[in-house]
Short mmCIF file of C-alpha atoms in Angstrom, two decimals:
data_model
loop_
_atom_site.label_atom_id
_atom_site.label_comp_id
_atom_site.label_asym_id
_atom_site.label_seq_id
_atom_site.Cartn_x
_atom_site.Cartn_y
_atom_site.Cartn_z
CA UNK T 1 0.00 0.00 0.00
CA UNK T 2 1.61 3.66 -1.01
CA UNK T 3 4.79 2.03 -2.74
CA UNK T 4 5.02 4.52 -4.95
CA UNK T 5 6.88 6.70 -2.45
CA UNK T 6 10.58 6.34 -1.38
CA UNK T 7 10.95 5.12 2.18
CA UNK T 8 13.37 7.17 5.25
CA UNK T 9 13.63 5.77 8.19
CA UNK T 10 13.31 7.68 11.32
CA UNK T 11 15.74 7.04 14.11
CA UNK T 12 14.10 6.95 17.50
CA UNK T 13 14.95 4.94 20.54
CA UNK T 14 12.74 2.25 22.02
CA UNK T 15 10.21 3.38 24.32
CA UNK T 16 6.35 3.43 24.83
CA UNK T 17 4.01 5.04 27.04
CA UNK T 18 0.65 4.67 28.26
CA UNK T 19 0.37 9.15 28.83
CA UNK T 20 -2.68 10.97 29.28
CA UNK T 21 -5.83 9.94 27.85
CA UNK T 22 -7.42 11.50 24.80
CA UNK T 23 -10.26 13.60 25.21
CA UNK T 24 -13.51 13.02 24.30
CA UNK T 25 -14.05 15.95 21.96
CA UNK T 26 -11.99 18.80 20.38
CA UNK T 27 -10.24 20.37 23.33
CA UNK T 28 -9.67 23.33 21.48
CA UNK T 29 -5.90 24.54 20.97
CA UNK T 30 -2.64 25.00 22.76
CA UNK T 31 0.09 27.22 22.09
CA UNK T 32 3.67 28.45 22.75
CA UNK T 33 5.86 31.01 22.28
CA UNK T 34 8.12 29.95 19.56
CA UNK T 35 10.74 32.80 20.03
CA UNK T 36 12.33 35.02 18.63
CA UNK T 37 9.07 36.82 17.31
CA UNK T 38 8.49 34.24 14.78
CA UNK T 39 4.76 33.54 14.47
CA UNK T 40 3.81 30.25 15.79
CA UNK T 41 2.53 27.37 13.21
CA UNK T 42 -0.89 26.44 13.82
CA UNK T 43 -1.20 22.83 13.35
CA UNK T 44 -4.70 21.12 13.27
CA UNK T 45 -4.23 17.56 14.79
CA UNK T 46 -7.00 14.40 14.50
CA UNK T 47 -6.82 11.34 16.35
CA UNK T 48 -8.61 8.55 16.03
CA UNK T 49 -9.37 8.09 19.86
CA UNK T 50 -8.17 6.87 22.84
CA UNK T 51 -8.87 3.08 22.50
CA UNK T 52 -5.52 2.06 23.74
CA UNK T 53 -2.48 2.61 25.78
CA UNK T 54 -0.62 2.81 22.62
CA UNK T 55 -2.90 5.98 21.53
CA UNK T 56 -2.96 7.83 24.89
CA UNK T 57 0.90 7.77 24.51
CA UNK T 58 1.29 9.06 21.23
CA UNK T 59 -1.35 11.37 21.81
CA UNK T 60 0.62 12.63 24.82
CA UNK T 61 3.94 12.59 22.62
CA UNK T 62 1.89 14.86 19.84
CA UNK T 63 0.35 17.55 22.29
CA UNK T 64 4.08 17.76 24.39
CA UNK T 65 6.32 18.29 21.44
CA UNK T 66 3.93 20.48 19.80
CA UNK T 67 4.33 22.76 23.13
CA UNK T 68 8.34 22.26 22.71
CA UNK T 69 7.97 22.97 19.25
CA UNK T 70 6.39 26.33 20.01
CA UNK T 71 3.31 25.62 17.75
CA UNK T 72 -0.55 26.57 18.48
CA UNK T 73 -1.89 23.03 18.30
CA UNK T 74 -5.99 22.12 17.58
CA UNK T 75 -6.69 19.04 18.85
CA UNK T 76 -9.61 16.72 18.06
CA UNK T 77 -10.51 13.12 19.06
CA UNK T 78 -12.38 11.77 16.44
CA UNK T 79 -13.52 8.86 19.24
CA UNK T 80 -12.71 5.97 16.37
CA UNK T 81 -15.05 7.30 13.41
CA UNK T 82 -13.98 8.82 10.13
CA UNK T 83 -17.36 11.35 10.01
CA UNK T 84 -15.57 12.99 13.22
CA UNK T 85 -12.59 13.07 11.48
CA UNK T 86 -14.01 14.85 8.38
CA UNK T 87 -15.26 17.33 10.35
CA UNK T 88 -12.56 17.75 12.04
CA UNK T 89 -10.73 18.25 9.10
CA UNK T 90 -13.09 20.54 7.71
CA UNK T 91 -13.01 22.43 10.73
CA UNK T 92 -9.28 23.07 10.83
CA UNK T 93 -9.62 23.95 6.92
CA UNK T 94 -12.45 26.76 7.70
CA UNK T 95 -9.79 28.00 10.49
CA UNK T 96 -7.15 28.49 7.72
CA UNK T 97 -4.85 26.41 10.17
CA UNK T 98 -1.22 26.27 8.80
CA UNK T 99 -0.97 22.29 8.30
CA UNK T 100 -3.27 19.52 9.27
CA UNK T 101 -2.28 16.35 10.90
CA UNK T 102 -4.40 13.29 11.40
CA UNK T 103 -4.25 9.67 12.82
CA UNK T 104 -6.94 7.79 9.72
CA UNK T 105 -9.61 5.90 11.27
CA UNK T 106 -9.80 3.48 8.60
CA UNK T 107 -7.86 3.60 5.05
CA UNK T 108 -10.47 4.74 2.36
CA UNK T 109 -13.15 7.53 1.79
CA UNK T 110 -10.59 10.29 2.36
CA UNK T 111 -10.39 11.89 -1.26
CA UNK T 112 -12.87 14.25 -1.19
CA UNK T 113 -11.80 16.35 2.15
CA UNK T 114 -7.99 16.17 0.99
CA UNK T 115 -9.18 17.54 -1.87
CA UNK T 116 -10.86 20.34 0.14
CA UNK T 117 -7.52 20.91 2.55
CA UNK T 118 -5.47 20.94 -1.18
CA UNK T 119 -8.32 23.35 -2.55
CA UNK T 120 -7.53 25.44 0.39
CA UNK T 121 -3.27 25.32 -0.08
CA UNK T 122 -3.19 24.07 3.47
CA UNK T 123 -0.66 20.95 3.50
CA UNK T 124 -1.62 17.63 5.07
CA UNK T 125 0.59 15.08 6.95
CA UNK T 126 -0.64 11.59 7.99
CA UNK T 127 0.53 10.03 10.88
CA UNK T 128 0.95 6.76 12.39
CA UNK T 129 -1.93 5.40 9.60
CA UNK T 130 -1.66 5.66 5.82
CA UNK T 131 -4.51 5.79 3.32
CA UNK T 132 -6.01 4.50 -0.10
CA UNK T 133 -6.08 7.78 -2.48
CA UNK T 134 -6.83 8.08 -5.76
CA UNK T 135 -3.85 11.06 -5.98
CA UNK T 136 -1.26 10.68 -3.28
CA UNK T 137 -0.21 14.39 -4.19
CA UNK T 138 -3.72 14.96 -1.50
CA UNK T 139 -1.11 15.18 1.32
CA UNK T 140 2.42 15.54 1.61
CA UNK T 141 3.88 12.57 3.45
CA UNK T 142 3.22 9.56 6.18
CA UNK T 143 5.14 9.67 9.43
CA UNK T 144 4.35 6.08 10.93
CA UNK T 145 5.39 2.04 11.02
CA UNK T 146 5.95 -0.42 9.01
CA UNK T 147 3.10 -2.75 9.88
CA UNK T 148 3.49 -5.47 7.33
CA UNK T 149 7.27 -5.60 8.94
CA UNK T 150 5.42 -5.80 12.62
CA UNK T 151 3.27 -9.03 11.36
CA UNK T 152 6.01 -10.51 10.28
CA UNK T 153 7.92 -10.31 12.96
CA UNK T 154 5.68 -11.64 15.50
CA UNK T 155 4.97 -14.44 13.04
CA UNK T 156 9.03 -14.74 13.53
CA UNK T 157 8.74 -14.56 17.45
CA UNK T 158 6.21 -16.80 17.51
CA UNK T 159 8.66 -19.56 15.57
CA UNK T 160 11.17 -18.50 18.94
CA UNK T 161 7.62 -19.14 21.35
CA UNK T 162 7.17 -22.32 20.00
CA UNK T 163 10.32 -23.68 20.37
CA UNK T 164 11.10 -22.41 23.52
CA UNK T 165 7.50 -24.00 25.00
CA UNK T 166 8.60 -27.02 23.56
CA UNK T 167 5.23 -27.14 20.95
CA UNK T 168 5.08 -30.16 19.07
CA UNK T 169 1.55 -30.75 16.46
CA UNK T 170 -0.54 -28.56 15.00
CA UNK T 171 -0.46 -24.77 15.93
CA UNK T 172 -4.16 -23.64 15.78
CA UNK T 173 -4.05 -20.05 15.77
CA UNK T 174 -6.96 -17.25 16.73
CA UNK T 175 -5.98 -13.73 15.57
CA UNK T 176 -7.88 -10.72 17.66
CA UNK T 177 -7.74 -8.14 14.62
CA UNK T 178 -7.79 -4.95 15.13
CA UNK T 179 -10.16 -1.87 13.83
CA UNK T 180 -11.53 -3.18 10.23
CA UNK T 181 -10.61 -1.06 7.51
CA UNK T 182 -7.73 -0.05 9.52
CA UNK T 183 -4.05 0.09 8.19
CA UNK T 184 -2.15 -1.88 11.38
CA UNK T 185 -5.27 -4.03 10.94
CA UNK T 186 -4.77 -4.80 7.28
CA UNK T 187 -0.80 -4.85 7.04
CA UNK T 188 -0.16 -6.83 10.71
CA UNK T 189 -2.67 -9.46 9.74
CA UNK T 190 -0.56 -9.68 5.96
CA UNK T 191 3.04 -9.68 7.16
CA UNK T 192 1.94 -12.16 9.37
CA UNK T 193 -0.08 -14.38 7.00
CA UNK T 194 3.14 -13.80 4.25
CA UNK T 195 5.26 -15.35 6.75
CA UNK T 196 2.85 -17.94 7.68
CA UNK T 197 1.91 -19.40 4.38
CA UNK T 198 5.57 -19.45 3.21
CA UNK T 199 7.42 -21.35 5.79
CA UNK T 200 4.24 -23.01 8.16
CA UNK T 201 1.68 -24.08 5.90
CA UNK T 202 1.75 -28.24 7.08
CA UNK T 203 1.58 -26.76 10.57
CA UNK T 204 0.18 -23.53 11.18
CA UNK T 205 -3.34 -22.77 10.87
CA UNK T 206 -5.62 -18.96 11.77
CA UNK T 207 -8.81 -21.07 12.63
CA UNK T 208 -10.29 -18.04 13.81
CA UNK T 209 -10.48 -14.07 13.11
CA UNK T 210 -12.35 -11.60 14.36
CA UNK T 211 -12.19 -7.43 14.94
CA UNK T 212 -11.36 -6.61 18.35
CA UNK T 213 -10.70 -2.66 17.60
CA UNK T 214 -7.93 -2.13 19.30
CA UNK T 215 -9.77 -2.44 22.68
CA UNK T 216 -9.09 -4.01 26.42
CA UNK T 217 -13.17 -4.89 26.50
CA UNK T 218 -13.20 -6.02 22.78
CA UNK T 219 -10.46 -8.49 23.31
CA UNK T 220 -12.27 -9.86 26.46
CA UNK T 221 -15.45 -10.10 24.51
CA UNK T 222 -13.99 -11.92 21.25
CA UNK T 223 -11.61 -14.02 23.06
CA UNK T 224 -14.68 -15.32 25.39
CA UNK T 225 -16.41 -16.36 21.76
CA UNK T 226 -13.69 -17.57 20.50
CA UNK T 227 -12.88 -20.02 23.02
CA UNK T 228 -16.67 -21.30 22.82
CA UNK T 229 -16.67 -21.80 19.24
CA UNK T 230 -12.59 -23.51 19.39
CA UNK T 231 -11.47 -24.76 22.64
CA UNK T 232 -8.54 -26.09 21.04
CA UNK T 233 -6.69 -22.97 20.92
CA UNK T 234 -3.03 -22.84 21.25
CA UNK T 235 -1.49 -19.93 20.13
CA UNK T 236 -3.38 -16.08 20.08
CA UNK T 237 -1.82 -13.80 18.11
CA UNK T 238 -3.36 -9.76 19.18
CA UNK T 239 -3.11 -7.00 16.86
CA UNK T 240 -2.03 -5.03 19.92
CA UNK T 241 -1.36 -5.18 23.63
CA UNK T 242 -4.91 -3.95 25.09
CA UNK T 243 -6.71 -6.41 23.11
CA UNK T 244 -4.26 -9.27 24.12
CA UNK T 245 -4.96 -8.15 28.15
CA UNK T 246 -8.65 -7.96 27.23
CA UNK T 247 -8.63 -11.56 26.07
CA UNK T 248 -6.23 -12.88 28.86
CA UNK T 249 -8.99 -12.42 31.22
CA UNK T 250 -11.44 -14.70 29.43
CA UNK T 251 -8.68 -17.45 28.91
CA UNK T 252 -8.33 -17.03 32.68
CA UNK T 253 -12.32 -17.16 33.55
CA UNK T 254 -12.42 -20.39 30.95
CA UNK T 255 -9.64 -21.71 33.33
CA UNK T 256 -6.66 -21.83 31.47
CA UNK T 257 -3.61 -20.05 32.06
CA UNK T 258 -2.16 -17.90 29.56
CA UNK T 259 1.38 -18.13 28.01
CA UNK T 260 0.52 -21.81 28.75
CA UNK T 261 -2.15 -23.35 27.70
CA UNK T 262 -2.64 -20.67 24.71
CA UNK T 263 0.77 -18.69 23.85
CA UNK T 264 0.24 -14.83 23.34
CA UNK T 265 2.20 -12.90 20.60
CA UNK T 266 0.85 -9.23 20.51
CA UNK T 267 2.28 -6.08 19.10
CA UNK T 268 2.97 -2.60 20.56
CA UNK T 269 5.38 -2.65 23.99
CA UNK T 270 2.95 -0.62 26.42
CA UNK T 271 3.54 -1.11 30.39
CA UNK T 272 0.84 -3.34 30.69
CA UNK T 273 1.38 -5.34 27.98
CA UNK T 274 5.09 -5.85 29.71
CA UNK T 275 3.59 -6.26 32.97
CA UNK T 276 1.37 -9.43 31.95
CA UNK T 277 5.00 -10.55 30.10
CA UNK T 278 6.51 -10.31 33.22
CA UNK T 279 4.04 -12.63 34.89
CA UNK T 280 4.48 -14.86 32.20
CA UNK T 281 0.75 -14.41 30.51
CA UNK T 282 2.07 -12.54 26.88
CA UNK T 283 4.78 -14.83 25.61
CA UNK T 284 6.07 -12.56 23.42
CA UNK T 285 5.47 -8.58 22.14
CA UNK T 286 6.26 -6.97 18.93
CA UNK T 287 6.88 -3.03 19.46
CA UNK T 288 5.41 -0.56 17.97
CA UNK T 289 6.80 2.69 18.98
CA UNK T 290 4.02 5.85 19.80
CA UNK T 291 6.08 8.11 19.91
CA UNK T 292 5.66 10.13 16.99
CA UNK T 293 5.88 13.53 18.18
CA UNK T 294 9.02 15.14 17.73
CA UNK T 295 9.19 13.36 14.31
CA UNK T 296 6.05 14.80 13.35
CA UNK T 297 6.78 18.18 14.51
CA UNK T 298 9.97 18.27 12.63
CA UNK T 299 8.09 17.23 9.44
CA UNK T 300 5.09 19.88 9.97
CA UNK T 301 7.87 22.32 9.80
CA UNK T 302 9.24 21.36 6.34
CA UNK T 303 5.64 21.01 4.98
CA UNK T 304 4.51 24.54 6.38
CA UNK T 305 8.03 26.17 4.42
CA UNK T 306 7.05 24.33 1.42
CA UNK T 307 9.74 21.54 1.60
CA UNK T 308 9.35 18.13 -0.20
CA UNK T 309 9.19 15.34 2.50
CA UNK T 310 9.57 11.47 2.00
CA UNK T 311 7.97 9.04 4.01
CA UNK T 312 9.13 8.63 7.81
CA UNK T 313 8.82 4.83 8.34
CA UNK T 314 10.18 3.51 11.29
CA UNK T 315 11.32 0.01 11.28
CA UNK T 316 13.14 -3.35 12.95
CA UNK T 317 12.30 -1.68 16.15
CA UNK T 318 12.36 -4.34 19.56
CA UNK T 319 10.93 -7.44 20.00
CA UNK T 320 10.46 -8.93 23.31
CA UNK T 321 10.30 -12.22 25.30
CA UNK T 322 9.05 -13.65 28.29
CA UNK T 323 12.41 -13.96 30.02
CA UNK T 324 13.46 -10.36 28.65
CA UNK T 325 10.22 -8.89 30.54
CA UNK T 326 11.72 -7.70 33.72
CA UNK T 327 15.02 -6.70 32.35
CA UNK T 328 12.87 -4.70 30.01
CA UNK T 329 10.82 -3.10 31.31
CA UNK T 330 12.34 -0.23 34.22
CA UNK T 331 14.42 0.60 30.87
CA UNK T 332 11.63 1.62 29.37
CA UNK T 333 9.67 5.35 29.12
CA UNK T 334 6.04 5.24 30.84
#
């Protein structure tokens, strides 16, 4: 998805954070001196929500460099639907905002308000999520993750799981996807598959997929059904860390222990995600790194001076193990 654009590859440090949560509704703006008289940017931000650890973090890492930055920041939480985001969008673009940044909600039906924003001269940057477009000149650039890279790694830690929980047979796996429509959603659940179907196709088997977006409480739910409909689960792999938490709680009310008697790959690297590693219920956690912020800010910068940006993908970022969990984790930025 969006090959058609070179790739640069941003160089941040491992860390995650589970920061302040998102607000319910645009909390207006924020601003800073940026010194030395210069005017401050105004940057309109959207982001999807607050569904996750993950997302409070990165929202926290958006509004706090913004403030370093020196920029009047508009912030909206769309509350995980694109119609909020639109208007949003439309919002910033009525308020002749300098740049607008957003999180997508899901990957298509953007075209005609990026044609509005372009209509208006007012650049666009996405963040964290790409997007289907007819015309990728509708925004100038993507600063996010490789997800296709982050399924295919856990498919790769998983292969280390296995072998360290001694697995012999079939491996019947569930998969708690996250938001449909939703880039991570669509690119975890391929890298993962690509791996899958290449190397593990006598052994390994996705018996069962279903949407959890992104939540604690719609990993609980799915997991519960899941484990109705196939008992014989042995391996869950989680989209992210809330949804794998979500679903260790039904594994536990269905009496079985997790990490055990169903091995847990997830992806993102939040504390409590390394907290149920470090009791041995996540076997394993891909990471995903929130922490967009300064990246973003820097990038905002170049757009608003009329600068031609690549694509800020970060990749081969950590990957973590049961054993690595409380080595890992007082390292890490919460």
């Amino acid at each position: 998805m969006l090959n058609r654009r070179n790739f640069l590859t941003a160089a941040v440090g491992v860390a995650a954070a589970t920061g302040l949560a998102a607000c319910a509704k645009d909390d207006g703006s924020t601003s800073a001196s940026s010194g030395g008289g210069a005017e401050a940017i105004t940057l309109g931000f959207s982001q999807v929500g607050s569904e996750s650890g993950w997302r409070s973090a990165n929202t926290d890492s958006v509004k706090s460099a913004a403030k370093e930055a020196g920029f009047s920041l508009k912030f909206s939480d769309a509350q995980q639907k694109q119609e909020n985001q639109i208007s949003a969008i439309r919002n910033y673009i009525a308020q002749k905002v300098d740049v607008i940044a957003f999180s997508p909600v899901v990957v298509t039906g953007w075209d005609a308000v990026l044609k509005e924003a372009k209509a208006a001269k007012i650049p666009v940057v996405l963040t964290d999520r790409s997007v289907e477009t007819s015309d990728e000149s509708l925004y100038a650039t993507l600063v996010g993750s490789d997800f296709t890279d982050e399924g295919r790694r856990a498919a790769r830690i998983l292969e280390k799981v296995l072998a360290k929980a001694g697995h012999k047979g079939a491996v019947k796996i569930a998969q708690l996807e996250g938001t449909t429509g939703a880039a991570p959603a669509i690119e975890r659940a391929k890298g993962f598959k690509e791996v899958m179907d290449a190397e593990h196709k006598a052994d390994w088997k996705i018996v069962i997929s279903q949407t959890g977006d992104f939540t604690r409480a719609g990993g609980k739910q799915v997991m519960a059904a899941f484990l109705q409909s196939n008992p014989d689960i042995n391996v869950l792999f989680a989209h992210n860390d809330d949804m794998a938490i979500g679903a260790i709680q039904s594994i536990e009310a269905a009496g079985k222990k997790p990490g055990k008697d169903i091995l847990i790959v997830s992806i993102d690297g939040v504390k409590d995600g390394f907290v149920a590693m470090s009791e041995g219920k996540i076997n394993a956690i891909v990471e995903c790194n929130p922490l967009l912020g300064p990246q973003l800010m820097e990038v905002v910068k170049k757009v608003k001076d009329g600068e031609t940006v690549e694509r800020w993908i970060k990749t081969k970022e950590g990957d973590f193990m049961q054993d690595q969990a409380k080595d890992a984790l007082p390292t890490r930025k919460y």
